[in-house]
């Protein structure tokens, strides 16, 4: 049986897709430790996983107030110093076989590198509700244009990524 380190992010659209996989592992007899913010506790524990909280990294910013995808990436990079040390310190006391994480939250990749463990990424996607999301249509095209032109967020993303790489002695994560 495997011992699996799961690193969740925030938002039902990122946590919920991971739950059936975690539940199947637990039913198989694998030991799963699920790290996320407190709002995921009930769902994580319902799968049979051991829940391990880390502090909400948004620091009072509401997800609905973030209108640009790259702005969210900046927020995630800035929050890594609050999430990564907590998880790594606790994980070093365990003998995990691999890491399972949401791909949007790059801490999973970074933590797997620091622990020298293989990792599996969950890639959440949008489901259509008929309501136009903030990051759709012209807004999404503008954001893609910003990305391709190295728009206003790209220099900060590169700087924060390089800082994390230097802090943890790993290769800088790319925007991808």
mmCIF file of C-alpha atoms in Angstrom:
data_model
loop_
_atom_site.group_PDB
_atom_site.id
_atom_site.type_symbol
_atom_site.label_atom_id
_atom_site.label_comp_id
_atom_site.label_asym_id
_atom_site.label_seq_id
_atom_site.Cartn_x
_atom_site.Cartn_y
_atom_site.Cartn_z
ATOM 1 C CA UNK A 1 0.000 0.000 0.000
ATOM 2 C CA UNK A 2 1.168 3.520 -0.817
ATOM 3 C CA UNK A 3 1.476 6.556 1.413
ATOM 4 C CA UNK A 4 0.377 9.572 -0.608
ATOM 5 C CA UNK A 5 0.894 13.285 0.023
ATOM 6 C CA UNK A 6 -1.954 15.311 -1.497
ATOM 7 C CA UNK A 7 -1.681 19.072 -1.818
ATOM 8 C CA UNK A 8 -4.935 20.842 -2.526
ATOM 9 C CA UNK A 9 -5.548 24.417 -3.385
ATOM 10 C CA UNK A 10 -8.707 26.381 -2.913
ATOM 11 C CA UNK A 11 -12.028 26.355 -4.653
ATOM 12 C CA UNK A 12 -14.429 23.518 -5.237
ATOM 13 C CA UNK A 13 -13.428 23.366 -8.893
ATOM 14 C CA UNK A 14 -9.924 22.370 -7.853
ATOM 15 C CA UNK A 15 -10.639 20.254 -4.772
ATOM 16 C CA UNK A 16 -13.692 18.303 -6.013
ATOM 17 C CA UNK A 17 -12.029 16.650 -9.059
ATOM 18 C CA UNK A 18 -9.351 15.198 -6.785
ATOM 19 C CA UNK A 19 -11.797 13.637 -4.308
ATOM 20 C CA UNK A 20 -12.884 10.486 -6.219
ATOM 21 C CA UNK A 21 -9.251 9.595 -6.865
ATOM 22 C CA UNK A 22 -8.368 10.077 -3.198
ATOM 23 C CA UNK A 23 -11.426 8.082 -2.135
ATOM 24 C CA UNK A 24 -10.397 5.196 -4.425
ATOM 25 C CA UNK A 25 -6.877 5.193 -2.991
ATOM 26 C CA UNK A 26 -8.246 5.127 0.565
ATOM 27 C CA UNK A 27 -10.669 2.301 -0.330
ATOM 28 C CA UNK A 28 -7.671 0.427 -1.739
ATOM 29 C CA UNK A 29 -5.940 0.672 1.634
ATOM 30 C CA UNK A 30 -3.522 3.451 0.716
ATOM 31 C CA UNK A 31 -2.752 6.070 3.369
ATOM 32 C CA UNK A 32 -3.553 9.539 2.082
ATOM 33 C CA UNK A 33 -2.663 12.827 3.799
ATOM 34 C CA UNK A 34 -4.550 15.791 2.310
ATOM 35 C CA UNK A 35 -3.061 19.265 2.867
ATOM 36 C CA UNK A 36 -5.329 22.203 2.072
ATOM 37 C CA UNK A 37 -7.119 25.158 3.610
ATOM 38 C CA UNK A 38 -9.609 24.494 6.395
ATOM 39 C CA UNK A 39 -12.638 24.800 4.104
ATOM 40 C CA UNK A 40 -11.671 21.489 2.438
ATOM 41 C CA UNK A 41 -11.544 19.500 5.699
ATOM 42 C CA UNK A 42 -15.011 17.912 5.517
ATOM 43 C CA UNK A 43 -14.659 16.813 1.923
ATOM 44 C CA UNK A 44 -11.136 15.482 2.455
ATOM 45 C CA UNK A 45 -12.070 13.523 5.568
ATOM 46 C CA UNK A 46 -15.163 12.090 3.820
ATOM 47 C CA UNK A 47 -12.810 10.328 1.382
ATOM 48 C CA UNK A 48 -10.975 8.610 4.229
ATOM 49 C CA UNK A 49 -7.905 10.848 3.965
ATOM 50 C CA UNK A 50 -6.133 12.368 6.956
ATOM 51 C CA UNK A 51 -6.652 16.138 6.718
ATOM 52 C CA UNK A 52 -3.733 18.463 7.436
ATOM 53 C CA UNK A 53 -4.500 22.184 7.205
ATOM 54 C CA UNK A 54 -2.352 25.045 6.044
ATOM 55 C CA UNK A 55 -3.333 28.689 6.458
ATOM 56 C CA UNK A 56 -5.494 30.347 3.843
ATOM 57 C CA UNK A 57 -2.927 31.967 1.575
ATOM 58 C CA UNK A 58 -5.220 34.542 -0.001
ATOM 59 C CA UNK A 59 -4.758 36.933 2.943
ATOM 60 C CA UNK A 60 -8.247 38.408 2.702
ATOM 61 C CA UNK A 61 -8.352 38.610 -1.108
ATOM 62 C CA UNK A 62 -11.605 37.163 -2.411
ATOM 63 C CA UNK A 63 -11.327 34.947 -5.472
ATOM 64 C CA UNK A 64 -14.162 36.919 -7.095
ATOM 65 C CA UNK A 65 -12.026 40.080 -6.890
ATOM 66 C CA UNK A 66 -9.284 38.606 -9.059
ATOM 67 C CA UNK A 67 -10.098 39.489 -12.655
ATOM 68 C CA UNK A 68 -6.882 38.492 -14.403
ATOM 69 C CA UNK A 69 -5.552 34.941 -14.399
ATOM 70 C CA UNK A 70 -1.953 36.133 -14.214
ATOM 71 C CA UNK A 71 -2.829 38.264 -11.169
ATOM 72 C CA UNK A 72 -3.817 35.007 -9.473
ATOM 73 C CA UNK A 73 -0.490 33.423 -10.470
ATOM 74 C CA UNK A 74 1.342 36.345 -8.812
ATOM 75 C CA UNK A 75 -0.727 35.805 -5.663
ATOM 76 C CA UNK A 76 0.132 32.090 -5.669
ATOM 77 C CA UNK A 77 3.844 32.750 -6.098
ATOM 78 C CA UNK A 78 3.805 35.287 -3.260
ATOM 79 C CA UNK A 79 2.012 32.809 -1.009
ATOM 80 C CA UNK A 80 4.423 29.919 -1.591
ATOM 81 C CA UNK A 81 6.596 30.976 1.344
ATOM 82 C CA UNK A 82 3.600 30.468 3.625
ATOM 83 C CA UNK A 83 2.498 27.100 2.233
ATOM 84 C CA UNK A 84 5.682 25.287 1.174
ATOM 85 C CA UNK A 85 7.614 25.382 4.494
ATOM 86 C CA UNK A 86 4.573 24.179 6.454
ATOM 87 C CA UNK A 87 3.981 21.198 4.194
ATOM 88 C CA UNK A 88 7.652 20.281 3.679
ATOM 89 C CA UNK A 89 8.460 20.433 7.396
ATOM 90 C CA UNK A 90 5.592 18.087 8.241
ATOM 91 C CA UNK A 91 6.121 15.862 5.190
ATOM 92 C CA UNK A 92 9.765 15.264 6.081
ATOM 93 C CA UNK A 93 8.506 13.415 9.173
ATOM 94 C CA UNK A 94 6.663 10.950 6.935
ATOM 95 C CA UNK A 95 7.744 8.490 4.251
ATOM 96 C CA UNK A 96 5.537 9.373 1.294
ATOM 97 C CA UNK A 97 5.714 7.441 -1.942
ATOM 98 C CA UNK A 98 4.522 10.272 -4.182
ATOM 99 C CA UNK A 99 2.725 13.617 -4.341
ATOM 100 C CA UNK A 100 -0.686 14.290 -5.900
ATOM 101 C CA UNK A 101 -1.524 17.965 -6.466
ATOM 102 C CA UNK A 102 -3.599 20.386 -8.476
ATOM 103 C CA UNK A 103 -1.547 21.712 -11.386
ATOM 104 C CA UNK A 104 -2.648 25.322 -10.861
ATOM 105 C CA UNK A 105 -1.016 25.405 -7.444
ATOM 106 C CA UNK A 106 2.664 25.098 -8.362
ATOM 107 C CA UNK A 107 3.575 24.363 -4.776
ATOM 108 C CA UNK A 108 2.859 20.686 -5.483
ATOM 109 C CA UNK A 109 5.613 20.513 -8.075
ATOM 110 C CA UNK A 110 7.977 22.487 -5.859
ATOM 111 C CA UNK A 111 7.240 20.332 -2.793
ATOM 112 C CA UNK A 112 7.710 17.134 -4.809
ATOM 113 C CA UNK A 113 11.096 18.426 -6.011
ATOM 114 C CA UNK A 114 12.156 19.358 -2.475
ATOM 115 C CA UNK A 115 11.111 15.950 -1.130
ATOM 116 C CA UNK A 116 12.607 14.197 -4.187
ATOM 117 C CA UNK A 117 9.328 12.409 -4.885
ATOM 118 C CA UNK A 118 7.487 11.676 -8.118
ATOM 119 C CA UNK A 119 4.282 13.631 -8.558
ATOM 120 C CA UNK A 120 0.930 13.417 -10.293
ATOM 121 C CA UNK A 121 -0.952 16.580 -11.250
ATOM 122 C CA UNK A 122 -4.696 17.009 -11.459
ATOM 123 C CA UNK A 123 -5.717 19.391 -14.248
ATOM 124 C CA UNK A 124 -9.101 20.967 -13.524
ATOM 125 C CA UNK A 125 -11.086 22.503 -16.350
ATOM 126 C CA UNK A 126 -14.132 24.755 -16.580
ATOM 127 C CA UNK A 127 -17.628 23.328 -16.754
ATOM 128 C CA UNK A 128 -20.166 25.484 -18.531
ATOM 129 C CA UNK A 129 -23.089 26.800 -16.522
ATOM 130 C CA UNK A 130 -24.357 29.066 -19.262
ATOM 131 C CA UNK A 131 -23.151 32.086 -17.286
ATOM 132 C CA UNK A 132 -20.211 33.897 -18.870
ATOM 133 C CA UNK A 133 -17.213 33.682 -16.472
ATOM 134 C CA UNK A 134 -14.930 36.671 -15.901
ATOM 135 C CA UNK A 135 -12.102 35.043 -17.775
ATOM 136 C CA UNK A 136 -13.900 34.233 -21.012
ATOM 137 C CA UNK A 137 -14.283 35.661 -24.484
ATOM 138 C CA UNK A 138 -12.586 39.025 -25.008
ATOM 139 C CA UNK A 139 -11.225 39.034 -21.469
ATOM 140 C CA UNK A 140 -9.502 35.696 -22.002
ATOM 141 C CA UNK A 141 -8.146 36.816 -25.378
ATOM 142 C CA UNK A 142 -6.709 39.957 -23.761
ATOM 143 C CA UNK A 143 -5.086 37.844 -21.046
ATOM 144 C CA UNK A 144 -3.586 35.488 -23.607
ATOM 145 C CA UNK A 145 -2.340 38.568 -25.471
ATOM 146 C CA UNK A 146 -0.767 39.865 -22.246
ATOM 147 C CA UNK A 147 0.962 36.551 -21.795
ATOM 148 C CA UNK A 148 2.289 36.457 -25.338
ATOM 149 C CA UNK A 149 3.501 40.070 -25.154
ATOM 150 C CA UNK A 150 5.086 39.648 -21.703
ATOM 151 C CA UNK A 151 2.434 42.008 -20.337
ATOM 152 C CA UNK A 152 2.333 43.698 -16.969
ATOM 153 C CA UNK A 153 2.353 40.529 -14.832
ATOM 154 C CA UNK A 154 5.097 38.592 -16.618
ATOM 155 C CA UNK A 155 8.127 40.451 -15.162
ATOM 156 C CA UNK A 156 6.795 39.995 -11.621
ATOM 157 C CA UNK A 157 6.023 36.323 -12.245
ATOM 158 C CA UNK A 158 9.557 35.739 -13.533
ATOM 159 C CA UNK A 159 11.069 37.606 -10.572
ATOM 160 C CA UNK A 160 8.996 35.708 -7.991
ATOM 161 C CA UNK A 161 9.703 32.372 -9.667
ATOM 162 C CA UNK A 162 13.454 33.059 -9.678
ATOM 163 C CA UNK A 163 13.291 34.088 -6.006
ATOM 164 C CA UNK A 164 11.545 30.823 -5.080
ATOM 165 C CA UNK A 165 14.066 28.811 -7.078
ATOM 166 C CA UNK A 166 16.955 30.524 -5.308
ATOM 167 C CA UNK A 167 15.309 30.126 -1.875
ATOM 168 C CA UNK A 168 14.735 26.415 -2.317
ATOM 169 C CA UNK A 169 17.693 25.504 -4.533
ATOM 170 C CA UNK A 170 15.580 24.210 -7.416
ATOM 171 C CA UNK A 171 15.115 25.149 -11.062
ATOM 172 C CA UNK A 172 12.680 28.051 -11.517
ATOM 173 C CA UNK A 173 9.169 27.014 -12.474
ATOM 174 C CA UNK A 174 8.003 28.279 -15.847
ATOM 175 C CA UNK A 175 4.735 30.093 -16.455
ATOM 176 C CA UNK A 176 3.508 26.854 -18.032
#
